[in-house]
């Protein structure tokens, strides 16, 4: 990811609006999306297009690492951002005003139950999302590089 490269924001208008407010205010607006529910901005490289793609995601913490859930509301397919990370695990992350490079990985089967519990406490609907799909919803660990 190079400086000055154009970043395409989520095609969902409400997410794009959230991202624009977040970026414009260095997270003063948007970091806390709902009371006690915080979001980060994740930028990945499109696996087919090569374009930089940015979305906003609810996050949790596991020590120094950030956790996000590839739920897509329980849709039958993984979200594009997760597929992008499988192809290229490098990502740019913004948490509030802080920006950093991260390496993404899917939580191991041993880690996932604990991490899922952390995330479901933040956003209980994740349990509902998992119940409505046959796919295993991944927890993604973002490790600062």
PDB file of C-alpha atoms in Angstrom:
ATOM      1  CA  UNK A   1       0.000   0.000   0.000  1.00  0.00           C
ATOM      2  CA  UNK A   2       1.531   3.233  -1.106  1.00  0.00           C
ATOM      3  CA  UNK A   3       0.905   6.783   0.024  1.00  0.00           C
ATOM      4  CA  UNK A   4      -1.395   8.712  -2.266  1.00  0.00           C
ATOM      5  CA  UNK A   5      -3.041   5.609  -3.687  1.00  0.00           C
ATOM      6  CA  UNK A   6      -6.817   6.025  -4.035  1.00  0.00           C
ATOM      7  CA  UNK A   7      -8.900   4.161  -1.456  1.00  0.00           C
ATOM      8  CA  UNK A   8     -12.403   2.969  -2.334  1.00  0.00           C
ATOM      9  CA  UNK A   9     -14.838   3.022   0.566  1.00  0.00           C
ATOM     10  CA  UNK A  10     -17.558   0.468   1.199  1.00  0.00           C
ATOM     11  CA  UNK A  11     -20.284   0.427  -1.454  1.00  0.00           C
ATOM     12  CA  UNK A  12     -22.899   0.411   1.340  1.00  0.00           C
ATOM     13  CA  UNK A  13     -23.876   4.085   1.641  1.00  0.00           C
ATOM     14  CA  UNK A  14     -24.362   4.067   5.430  1.00  0.00           C
ATOM     15  CA  UNK A  15     -20.915   2.458   5.913  1.00  0.00           C
ATOM     16  CA  UNK A  16     -19.302   4.944   3.496  1.00  0.00           C
ATOM     17  CA  UNK A  17     -20.882   7.839   5.429  1.00  0.00           C
ATOM     18  CA  UNK A  18     -19.575   6.369   8.690  1.00  0.00           C
ATOM     19  CA  UNK A  19     -16.072   6.069   7.170  1.00  0.00           C
ATOM     20  CA  UNK A  20     -16.114   9.649   5.873  1.00  0.00           C
ATOM     21  CA  UNK A  21     -17.057  11.033   9.315  1.00  0.00           C
ATOM     22  CA  UNK A  22     -14.442   8.808  10.986  1.00  0.00           C
ATOM     23  CA  UNK A  23     -11.636   9.926   8.648  1.00  0.00           C
ATOM     24  CA  UNK A  24     -12.624  13.609   8.679  1.00  0.00           C
ATOM     25  CA  UNK A  25     -12.617  13.741  12.492  1.00  0.00           C
ATOM     26  CA  UNK A  26      -9.725  11.331  13.167  1.00  0.00           C
ATOM     27  CA  UNK A  27     -12.226   9.014  14.801  1.00  0.00           C
ATOM     28  CA  UNK A  28     -13.788  11.619  17.113  1.00  0.00           C
ATOM     29  CA  UNK A  29     -17.021  10.757  15.295  1.00  0.00           C
ATOM     30  CA  UNK A  30     -17.476   7.089  14.520  1.00  0.00           C
ATOM     31  CA  UNK A  31     -14.898   5.381  16.724  1.00  0.00           C
ATOM     32  CA  UNK A  32     -17.636   4.754  19.273  1.00  0.00           C
ATOM     33  CA  UNK A  33     -20.400   3.686  16.914  1.00  0.00           C
ATOM     34  CA  UNK A  34     -22.939   2.817  19.616  1.00  0.00           C
ATOM     35  CA  UNK A  35     -22.490   3.094  23.396  1.00  0.00           C
ATOM     36  CA  UNK A  36     -19.672   0.692  24.266  1.00  0.00           C
ATOM     37  CA  UNK A  37     -19.320  -0.545  20.659  1.00  0.00           C
ATOM     38  CA  UNK A  38     -16.160   0.703  18.961  1.00  0.00           C
ATOM     39  CA  UNK A  39     -15.178   0.522  15.305  1.00  0.00           C
ATOM     40  CA  UNK A  40     -11.955   0.592  13.369  1.00  0.00           C
ATOM     41  CA  UNK A  41     -11.306   1.234   9.703  1.00  0.00           C
ATOM     42  CA  UNK A  42      -9.727  -1.630   7.773  1.00  0.00           C
ATOM     43  CA  UNK A  43      -8.108  -1.130   4.375  1.00  0.00           C
ATOM     44  CA  UNK A  44      -7.302  -4.192   2.283  1.00  0.00           C
ATOM     45  CA  UNK A  45      -6.076  -4.733  -1.257  1.00  0.00           C
ATOM     46  CA  UNK A  46      -8.721  -6.170  -3.582  1.00  0.00           C
ATOM     47  CA  UNK A  47      -7.771  -9.710  -4.516  1.00  0.00           C
ATOM     48  CA  UNK A  48      -8.974  -9.296  -8.119  1.00  0.00           C
ATOM     49  CA  UNK A  49      -8.906  -5.549  -8.748  1.00  0.00           C
ATOM     50  CA  UNK A  50      -5.766  -4.680  -6.806  1.00  0.00           C
ATOM     51  CA  UNK A  51      -7.572  -1.550  -5.573  1.00  0.00           C
ATOM     52  CA  UNK A  52      -7.449  -0.462  -1.951  1.00  0.00           C
ATOM     53  CA  UNK A  53     -10.789  -1.080  -0.217  1.00  0.00           C
ATOM     54  CA  UNK A  54     -11.832   0.363   3.149  1.00  0.00           C
ATOM     55  CA  UNK A  55     -14.599  -0.656   5.511  1.00  0.00           C
ATOM     56  CA  UNK A  56     -15.613  -0.004   9.111  1.00  0.00           C
ATOM     57  CA  UNK A  57     -15.803  -2.945  11.520  1.00  0.00           C
ATOM     58  CA  UNK A  58     -16.673  -3.506  15.156  1.00  0.00           C
ATOM     59  CA  UNK A  59     -13.544  -4.543  17.025  1.00  0.00           C
ATOM     60  CA  UNK A  60     -12.381  -6.051  20.270  1.00  0.00           C
ATOM     61  CA  UNK A  61      -8.981  -6.555  21.816  1.00  0.00           C
ATOM     62  CA  UNK A  62      -6.915  -9.591  22.689  1.00  0.00           C
ATOM     63  CA  UNK A  63      -3.816  -8.266  24.401  1.00  0.00           C
ATOM     64  CA  UNK A  64      -2.095  -5.999  21.850  1.00  0.00           C
ATOM     65  CA  UNK A  65      -4.058  -7.471  18.939  1.00  0.00           C
ATOM     66  CA  UNK A  66      -7.328  -6.281  17.446  1.00  0.00           C
ATOM     67  CA  UNK A  67     -10.164  -8.704  16.687  1.00  0.00           C
ATOM     68  CA  UNK A  68     -12.808  -8.382  13.983  1.00  0.00           C
ATOM     69  CA  UNK A  69     -15.494 -10.839  12.894  1.00  0.00           C
ATOM     70  CA  UNK A  70     -16.128 -11.761   9.242  1.00  0.00           C
ATOM     71  CA  UNK A  71     -19.862 -12.177   9.819  1.00  0.00           C
ATOM     72  CA  UNK A  72     -21.509 -10.211   7.021  1.00  0.00           C
ATOM     73  CA  UNK A  73     -24.674 -10.479   9.086  1.00  0.00           C
ATOM     74  CA  UNK A  74     -24.737 -14.253   8.728  1.00  0.00           C
ATOM     75  CA  UNK A  75     -24.699 -14.207   4.917  1.00  0.00           C
ATOM     76  CA  UNK A  76     -23.817 -17.512   3.220  1.00  0.00           C
ATOM     77  CA  UNK A  77     -20.528 -16.122   1.858  1.00  0.00           C
ATOM     78  CA  UNK A  78     -17.543 -14.502   3.534  1.00  0.00           C
ATOM     79  CA  UNK A  79     -17.309 -10.713   3.214  1.00  0.00           C
ATOM     80  CA  UNK A  80     -15.034  -9.385   0.461  1.00  0.00           C
ATOM     81  CA  UNK A  81     -12.636  -7.822   2.982  1.00  0.00           C
ATOM     82  CA  UNK A  82     -11.980 -11.246   4.523  1.00  0.00           C
ATOM     83  CA  UNK A  83     -11.356 -12.851   1.121  1.00  0.00           C
ATOM     84  CA  UNK A  84      -8.978  -9.974   0.351  1.00  0.00           C
ATOM     85  CA  UNK A  85      -7.051 -10.677   3.566  1.00  0.00           C
ATOM     86  CA  UNK A  86      -6.788 -14.369   2.693  1.00  0.00           C
ATOM     87  CA  UNK A  87      -5.136 -13.342  -0.593  1.00  0.00           C
ATOM     88  CA  UNK A  88      -2.944 -10.637   0.991  1.00  0.00           C
ATOM     89  CA  UNK A  89      -2.850 -10.441   4.799  1.00  0.00           C
ATOM     90  CA  UNK A  90      -1.334  -6.943   4.883  1.00  0.00           C
ATOM     91  CA  UNK A  91      -3.785  -4.261   5.963  1.00  0.00           C
ATOM     92  CA  UNK A  92      -3.900  -0.664   7.058  1.00  0.00           C
ATOM     93  CA  UNK A  93      -5.872  -0.031  10.231  1.00  0.00           C
ATOM     94  CA  UNK A  94      -7.196   3.161  11.796  1.00  0.00           C
ATOM     95  CA  UNK A  95      -8.353   3.093  15.413  1.00  0.00           C
ATOM     96  CA  UNK A  96      -9.498   6.548  16.441  1.00  0.00           C
ATOM     97  CA  UNK A  97      -6.722   8.884  15.290  1.00  0.00           C
ATOM     98  CA  UNK A  98      -4.067   6.137  15.270  1.00  0.00           C
ATOM     99  CA  UNK A  99      -3.088   4.525  11.976  1.00  0.00           C
ATOM    100  CA  UNK A 100      -0.851   1.484  11.602  1.00  0.00           C
ATOM    101  CA  UNK A 101       0.004  -1.458   9.371  1.00  0.00           C
ATOM    102  CA  UNK A 102      -1.215  -4.875  10.464  1.00  0.00           C
ATOM    103  CA  UNK A 103      -0.915  -8.473   9.393  1.00  0.00           C
ATOM    104  CA  UNK A 104      -4.182 -10.393   9.487  1.00  0.00           C
ATOM    105  CA  UNK A 105      -4.703 -14.029  10.309  1.00  0.00           C
ATOM    106  CA  UNK A 106      -7.710 -16.180  11.044  1.00  0.00           C
ATOM    107  CA  UNK A 107      -7.973 -17.252  14.680  1.00  0.00           C
ATOM    108  CA  UNK A 108      -6.908 -20.850  15.198  1.00  0.00           C
ATOM    109  CA  UNK A 109      -9.482 -23.444  16.312  1.00  0.00           C
ATOM    110  CA  UNK A 110      -7.896 -23.302  19.780  1.00  0.00           C
ATOM    111  CA  UNK A 111      -8.126 -19.492  20.006  1.00  0.00           C
ATOM    112  CA  UNK A 112     -11.492 -18.954  18.379  1.00  0.00           C
ATOM    113  CA  UNK A 113     -13.875 -19.908  21.244  1.00  0.00           C
ATOM    114  CA  UNK A 114     -12.252 -17.398  23.610  1.00  0.00           C
ATOM    115  CA  UNK A 115     -12.067 -14.699  20.933  1.00  0.00           C
ATOM    116  CA  UNK A 116     -15.629 -15.342  19.786  1.00  0.00           C
ATOM    117  CA  UNK A 117     -16.819 -14.917  23.370  1.00  0.00           C
ATOM    118  CA  UNK A 118     -14.974 -11.591  23.573  1.00  0.00           C
ATOM    119  CA  UNK A 119     -16.622 -10.364  20.394  1.00  0.00           C
ATOM    120  CA  UNK A 120     -20.105 -11.679  21.224  1.00  0.00           C
ATOM    121  CA  UNK A 121     -19.991  -9.739  24.510  1.00  0.00           C
ATOM    122  CA  UNK A 122     -19.400  -6.585  22.471  1.00  0.00           C
ATOM    123  CA  UNK A 123     -21.959  -7.416  19.762  1.00  0.00           C
ATOM    124  CA  UNK A 124     -24.331 -10.238  20.863  1.00  0.00           C
ATOM    125  CA  UNK A 125     -25.863 -10.448  17.378  1.00  0.00           C
ATOM    126  CA  UNK A 126     -22.761 -12.384  16.239  1.00  0.00           C
ATOM    127  CA  UNK A 127     -24.289 -15.487  17.846  1.00  0.00           C
ATOM    128  CA  UNK A 128     -27.475 -14.917  15.814  1.00  0.00           C
ATOM    129  CA  UNK A 129     -25.441 -14.432  12.638  1.00  0.00           C
ATOM    130  CA  UNK A 130     -23.648 -17.746  13.187  1.00  0.00           C
ATOM    131  CA  UNK A 131     -26.978 -19.498  13.795  1.00  0.00           C
ATOM    132  CA  UNK A 132     -28.370 -18.304  10.462  1.00  0.00           C
ATOM    133  CA  UNK A 133     -25.528 -19.569   8.250  1.00  0.00           C
ATOM    134  CA  UNK A 134     -23.905 -22.912   7.538  1.00  0.00           C
ATOM    135  CA  UNK A 135     -20.471 -21.355   7.081  1.00  0.00           C
ATOM    136  CA  UNK A 136     -18.084 -21.034   9.988  1.00  0.00           C
ATOM    137  CA  UNK A 137     -17.797 -17.298  10.692  1.00  0.00           C
ATOM    138  CA  UNK A 138     -14.121 -16.449  11.183  1.00  0.00           C
ATOM    139  CA  UNK A 139     -12.597 -14.272  13.846  1.00  0.00           C
ATOM    140  CA  UNK A 140      -9.711 -12.299  12.364  1.00  0.00           C
ATOM    141  CA  UNK A 141      -6.702 -11.264  14.420  1.00  0.00           C
ATOM    142  CA  UNK A 142      -4.997  -8.037  13.344  1.00  0.00           C
ATOM    143  CA  UNK A 143      -1.416  -7.997  14.565  1.00  0.00           C
ATOM    144  CA  UNK A 144       0.486  -4.726  14.425  1.00  0.00           C
ATOM    145  CA  UNK A 145       3.546  -4.957  12.154  1.00  0.00           C
TER     146      UNK A 145
END
